[in-house]
């Protein structure tokens, strides 16, 4: 159980409540991170503003060469390195859905070099893992493989910023004892049942 109680949605400021209800409508449940961070509304707003700018750049009028699957792959892989259960499970679910591959999240969380992903994605994750674990060792030689795979400097910023932001998120989830919602575990593992016509 979480070390810090989840916020009561009915006690939250209107803007937080509206956003959380919007997420609930779309997902069918409220991911624990939304209520876990809502105990501090100013931090919640800052966190999700940066999250959305990184994970959905179109929402802030910016284009990107990273797909939604690429972004979730970075989060899942680096969160595994940081041993963050919440982010591996939650973002692994989104990765499976965006990539339409039920095994990919488990593969990249354990060993992305043996995962069923492209060489481009492996180069992306090599860089992300160096940012995650040894950012002080980065030099110009780390950028060349990314350029060779068609990433431009803005894409490389995205890879690094996503990695860094989720390093923060991983640590908040871990120290607070935040657990993933049960719904995340099965998402994207089995084909969706078709609704009757």
mmCIF file of C-alpha atoms in Angstrom:
data_model
loop_
_atom_site.group_PDB
_atom_site.id
_atom_site.type_symbol
_atom_site.label_atom_id
_atom_site.label_comp_id
_atom_site.label_asym_id
_atom_site.label_seq_id
_atom_site.Cartn_x
_atom_site.Cartn_y
_atom_site.Cartn_z
ATOM 1 C CA UNK A 1 0.000 0.000 0.000
ATOM 2 C CA UNK A 2 1.118 3.537 -0.645
ATOM 3 C CA UNK A 3 3.114 5.255 2.117
ATOM 4 C CA UNK A 4 1.134 8.437 1.427
ATOM 5 C CA UNK A 5 -2.654 8.199 1.088
ATOM 6 C CA UNK A 6 -4.131 8.885 -2.327
ATOM 7 C CA UNK A 7 -6.015 12.167 -2.510
ATOM 8 C CA UNK A 8 -9.812 12.212 -2.423
ATOM 9 C CA UNK A 9 -10.875 13.437 -5.854
ATOM 10 C CA UNK A 10 -13.821 15.295 -4.320
ATOM 11 C CA UNK A 11 -11.478 17.398 -2.176
ATOM 12 C CA UNK A 12 -9.277 18.575 -5.060
ATOM 13 C CA UNK A 13 -9.177 21.952 -6.828
ATOM 14 C CA UNK A 14 -11.491 22.095 -9.828
ATOM 15 C CA UNK A 15 -8.734 22.045 -12.466
ATOM 16 C CA UNK A 16 -7.152 18.879 -11.028
ATOM 17 C CA UNK A 17 -10.512 17.214 -10.621
ATOM 18 C CA UNK A 18 -11.506 18.003 -14.218
ATOM 19 C CA UNK A 19 -8.251 16.588 -15.624
ATOM 20 C CA UNK A 20 -8.479 13.447 -13.499
ATOM 21 C CA UNK A 21 -12.090 12.838 -14.550
ATOM 22 C CA UNK A 22 -11.026 13.286 -18.183
ATOM 23 C CA UNK A 23 -8.335 10.619 -17.712
ATOM 24 C CA UNK A 24 -10.834 8.328 -15.983
ATOM 25 C CA UNK A 25 -13.268 8.725 -18.884
ATOM 26 C CA UNK A 26 -10.588 7.798 -21.403
ATOM 27 C CA UNK A 27 -8.865 4.988 -19.476
ATOM 28 C CA UNK A 28 -11.812 3.588 -17.528
ATOM 29 C CA UNK A 29 -9.961 4.093 -14.220
ATOM 30 C CA UNK A 30 -7.829 6.696 -12.455
ATOM 31 C CA UNK A 31 -4.111 5.833 -12.542
ATOM 32 C CA UNK A 32 -2.742 6.073 -9.006
ATOM 33 C CA UNK A 33 -0.115 8.648 -10.004
ATOM 34 C CA UNK A 34 -2.841 11.265 -10.536
ATOM 35 C CA UNK A 35 -4.196 10.903 -6.998
ATOM 36 C CA UNK A 36 -0.795 10.192 -5.464
ATOM 37 C CA UNK A 37 0.645 13.516 -6.622
ATOM 38 C CA UNK A 38 -2.553 15.513 -6.098
ATOM 39 C CA UNK A 39 -1.771 15.930 -2.397
ATOM 40 C CA UNK A 40 0.349 18.892 -3.593
ATOM 41 C CA UNK A 41 -1.652 20.674 -6.312
ATOM 42 C CA UNK A 42 1.100 23.106 -7.407
ATOM 43 C CA UNK A 43 3.554 20.242 -7.901
ATOM 44 C CA UNK A 44 0.853 18.177 -9.662
ATOM 45 C CA UNK A 45 0.277 21.004 -12.166
ATOM 46 C CA UNK A 46 4.008 21.425 -12.836
ATOM 47 C CA UNK A 47 4.597 17.675 -13.121
ATOM 48 C CA UNK A 48 1.785 17.047 -15.589
ATOM 49 C CA UNK A 49 2.531 20.155 -17.637
ATOM 50 C CA UNK A 50 6.090 18.912 -18.193
ATOM 51 C CA UNK A 51 4.890 15.322 -18.652
ATOM 52 C CA UNK A 52 2.435 16.361 -21.353
ATOM 53 C CA UNK A 53 4.992 18.569 -23.125
ATOM 54 C CA UNK A 54 7.407 15.614 -23.309
ATOM 55 C CA UNK A 55 5.010 12.749 -23.952
ATOM 56 C CA UNK A 56 2.517 14.578 -26.203
ATOM 57 C CA UNK A 57 4.495 17.363 -27.885
ATOM 58 C CA UNK A 58 1.652 18.113 -30.293
ATOM 59 C CA UNK A 59 -0.327 19.352 -27.275
ATOM 60 C CA UNK A 60 2.137 22.247 -27.008
ATOM 61 C CA UNK A 61 2.435 22.824 -30.762
ATOM 62 C CA UNK A 62 5.727 20.997 -31.282
ATOM 63 C CA UNK A 63 6.414 18.237 -33.779
ATOM 64 C CA UNK A 64 8.718 15.303 -33.081
ATOM 65 C CA UNK A 65 10.219 12.314 -34.858
ATOM 66 C CA UNK A 66 9.698 10.097 -31.807
ATOM 67 C CA UNK A 67 6.524 8.021 -31.872
ATOM 68 C CA UNK A 68 4.362 7.486 -28.806
ATOM 69 C CA UNK A 69 5.741 3.943 -28.726
ATOM 70 C CA UNK A 70 9.330 5.253 -28.762
ATOM 71 C CA UNK A 71 8.542 7.534 -25.831
ATOM 72 C CA UNK A 72 6.953 4.770 -23.765
ATOM 73 C CA UNK A 73 9.853 2.456 -24.639
ATOM 74 C CA UNK A 74 12.311 4.993 -23.193
ATOM 75 C CA UNK A 75 10.227 5.270 -20.016
ATOM 76 C CA UNK A 76 9.819 1.510 -19.574
ATOM 77 C CA UNK A 77 13.492 0.716 -20.192
ATOM 78 C CA UNK A 78 14.966 3.437 -17.983
ATOM 79 C CA UNK A 79 12.349 2.898 -15.261
ATOM 80 C CA UNK A 80 13.400 -0.756 -15.128
ATOM 81 C CA UNK A 81 17.005 0.368 -14.648
ATOM 82 C CA UNK A 82 15.762 2.567 -11.784
ATOM 83 C CA UNK A 83 13.728 -0.362 -10.397
ATOM 84 C CA UNK A 84 10.486 1.605 -10.433
ATOM 85 C CA UNK A 85 7.621 -0.877 -10.326
ATOM 86 C CA UNK A 86 4.929 1.750 -10.924
ATOM 87 C CA UNK A 87 6.454 3.188 -14.092
ATOM 88 C CA UNK A 88 7.526 -0.155 -15.582
ATOM 89 C CA UNK A 89 4.024 -1.570 -15.198
ATOM 90 C CA UNK A 90 2.053 1.560 -16.164
ATOM 91 C CA UNK A 91 4.231 2.676 -19.077
ATOM 92 C CA UNK A 92 4.855 -0.904 -20.150
ATOM 93 C CA UNK A 93 1.089 -1.199 -20.645
ATOM 94 C CA UNK A 94 1.067 1.891 -22.850
ATOM 95 C CA UNK A 95 4.112 0.611 -24.753
ATOM 96 C CA UNK A 96 2.351 -2.681 -25.549
ATOM 97 C CA UNK A 97 -0.666 -0.771 -26.822
ATOM 98 C CA UNK A 98 1.216 1.773 -28.958
ATOM 99 C CA UNK A 99 3.615 -0.771 -30.468
ATOM 100 C CA UNK A 100 0.879 -3.434 -30.805
ATOM 101 C CA UNK A 101 3.338 -5.989 -29.430
ATOM 102 C CA UNK A 102 2.228 -7.847 -26.288
ATOM 103 C CA UNK A 103 5.772 -8.997 -25.386
ATOM 104 C CA UNK A 104 7.785 -5.837 -25.993
ATOM 105 C CA UNK A 105 7.445 -4.211 -22.565
ATOM 106 C CA UNK A 106 8.706 -7.271 -20.733
ATOM 107 C CA UNK A 107 11.556 -7.611 -23.217
ATOM 108 C CA UNK A 108 12.820 -4.032 -22.944
ATOM 109 C CA UNK A 109 12.400 -3.982 -19.173
ATOM 110 C CA UNK A 110 14.665 -7.020 -18.828
ATOM 111 C CA UNK A 111 17.129 -6.608 -21.716
ATOM 112 C CA UNK A 112 16.312 -4.222 -24.554
ATOM 113 C CA UNK A 113 19.315 -5.455 -26.565
ATOM 114 C CA UNK A 114 17.525 -8.797 -27.054
ATOM 115 C CA UNK A 115 14.071 -7.295 -27.552
ATOM 116 C CA UNK A 116 12.033 -7.433 -30.745
ATOM 117 C CA UNK A 117 12.702 -3.784 -31.613
ATOM 118 C CA UNK A 118 14.426 -1.975 -34.475
ATOM 119 C CA UNK A 119 18.126 -1.065 -34.599
ATOM 120 C CA UNK A 120 16.979 2.574 -34.512
ATOM 121 C CA UNK A 121 15.150 1.933 -31.222
ATOM 122 C CA UNK A 122 18.176 0.090 -29.796
ATOM 123 C CA UNK A 123 20.378 3.104 -30.571
ATOM 124 C CA UNK A 124 17.763 5.340 -28.913
ATOM 125 C CA UNK A 125 17.742 3.135 -25.808
ATOM 126 C CA UNK A 126 21.552 2.908 -25.680
ATOM 127 C CA UNK A 127 21.598 6.697 -25.398
ATOM 128 C CA UNK A 128 18.692 6.810 -22.921
ATOM 129 C CA UNK A 129 20.379 4.261 -20.681
ATOM 130 C CA UNK A 130 23.615 6.248 -20.692
ATOM 131 C CA UNK A 131 21.658 9.378 -19.722
ATOM 132 C CA UNK A 132 19.925 7.329 -17.015
ATOM 133 C CA UNK A 133 22.989 5.674 -15.516
ATOM 134 C CA UNK A 134 26.103 7.583 -16.612
ATOM 135 C CA UNK A 135 25.119 10.988 -17.936
ATOM 136 C CA UNK A 136 28.403 12.451 -16.703
ATOM 137 C CA UNK A 137 30.208 10.265 -19.272
ATOM 138 C CA UNK A 138 28.308 11.548 -22.322
ATOM 139 C CA UNK A 139 30.398 13.078 -25.092
ATOM 140 C CA UNK A 140 30.128 13.834 -28.808
ATOM 141 C CA UNK A 141 30.683 10.184 -29.721
ATOM 142 C CA UNK A 142 27.314 9.310 -28.141
ATOM 143 C CA UNK A 143 25.452 11.510 -30.630
ATOM 144 C CA UNK A 144 26.847 10.022 -33.858
ATOM 145 C CA UNK A 145 24.956 6.696 -33.683
ATOM 146 C CA UNK A 146 21.694 8.594 -33.163
ATOM 147 C CA UNK A 147 22.351 10.862 -36.132
ATOM 148 C CA UNK A 148 23.154 7.766 -38.214
ATOM 149 C CA UNK A 149 19.681 6.429 -37.409
ATOM 150 C CA UNK A 150 17.979 9.668 -38.460
ATOM 151 C CA UNK A 151 17.530 11.336 -35.074
ATOM 152 C CA UNK A 152 18.121 15.075 -35.127
ATOM 153 C CA UNK A 153 19.342 17.153 -32.193
ATOM 154 C CA UNK A 154 15.784 17.943 -31.066
ATOM 155 C CA UNK A 155 14.945 14.221 -31.015
ATOM 156 C CA UNK A 156 18.063 13.618 -28.932
ATOM 157 C CA UNK A 157 16.933 16.329 -26.507
ATOM 158 C CA UNK A 158 13.572 14.518 -26.260
ATOM 159 C CA UNK A 159 15.252 11.176 -25.510
ATOM 160 C CA UNK A 160 17.373 12.747 -22.764
ATOM 161 C CA UNK A 161 14.581 14.891 -21.309
ATOM 162 C CA UNK A 162 12.143 11.963 -21.135
ATOM 163 C CA UNK A 163 14.809 9.884 -19.414
ATOM 164 C CA UNK A 164 15.604 12.654 -16.933
ATOM 165 C CA UNK A 165 11.978 13.511 -16.197
ATOM 166 C CA UNK A 166 11.094 9.900 -15.505
ATOM 167 C CA UNK A 167 14.156 9.572 -13.282
ATOM 168 C CA UNK A 168 12.348 12.126 -11.109
ATOM 169 C CA UNK A 169 9.049 10.295 -11.482
ATOM 170 C CA UNK A 170 10.669 6.928 -10.648
ATOM 171 C CA UNK A 171 12.091 8.284 -7.440
ATOM 172 C CA UNK A 172 8.830 9.882 -6.322
ATOM 173 C CA UNK A 173 6.916 6.678 -7.042
ATOM 174 C CA UNK A 174 9.499 4.580 -5.207
ATOM 175 C CA UNK A 175 9.906 6.616 -2.018
ATOM 176 C CA UNK A 176 6.157 7.173 -1.720
ATOM 177 C CA UNK A 177 5.363 3.489 -2.134
ATOM 178 C CA UNK A 178 3.103 4.167 -5.134
ATOM 179 C CA UNK A 179 1.756 0.949 -6.597
ATOM 180 C CA UNK A 180 0.458 0.438 -10.130
ATOM 181 C CA UNK A 181 -3.262 -0.049 -10.648
ATOM 182 C CA UNK A 182 -4.175 -3.683 -11.318
ATOM 183 C CA UNK A 183 -5.713 -2.667 -14.656
ATOM 184 C CA UNK A 184 -2.264 -1.883 -16.081
ATOM 185 C CA UNK A 185 -1.014 -5.462 -15.796
ATOM 186 C CA UNK A 186 -3.268 -6.878 -18.515
ATOM 187 C CA UNK A 187 -3.505 -3.892 -20.855
ATOM 188 C CA UNK A 188 -2.180 -4.623 -24.334
ATOM 189 C CA UNK A 189 -1.421 -8.281 -23.605
ATOM 190 C CA UNK A 190 -4.489 -9.774 -25.258
ATOM 191 C CA UNK A 191 -6.383 -8.584 -28.332
ATOM 192 C CA UNK A 192 -9.347 -6.399 -27.456
ATOM 193 C CA UNK A 193 -12.701 -8.059 -27.720
ATOM 194 C CA UNK A 194 -14.753 -6.615 -30.510
ATOM 195 C CA UNK A 195 -17.913 -4.922 -29.363
ATOM 196 C CA UNK A 196 -21.103 -6.395 -30.827
ATOM 197 C CA UNK A 197 -22.533 -4.425 -33.710
#
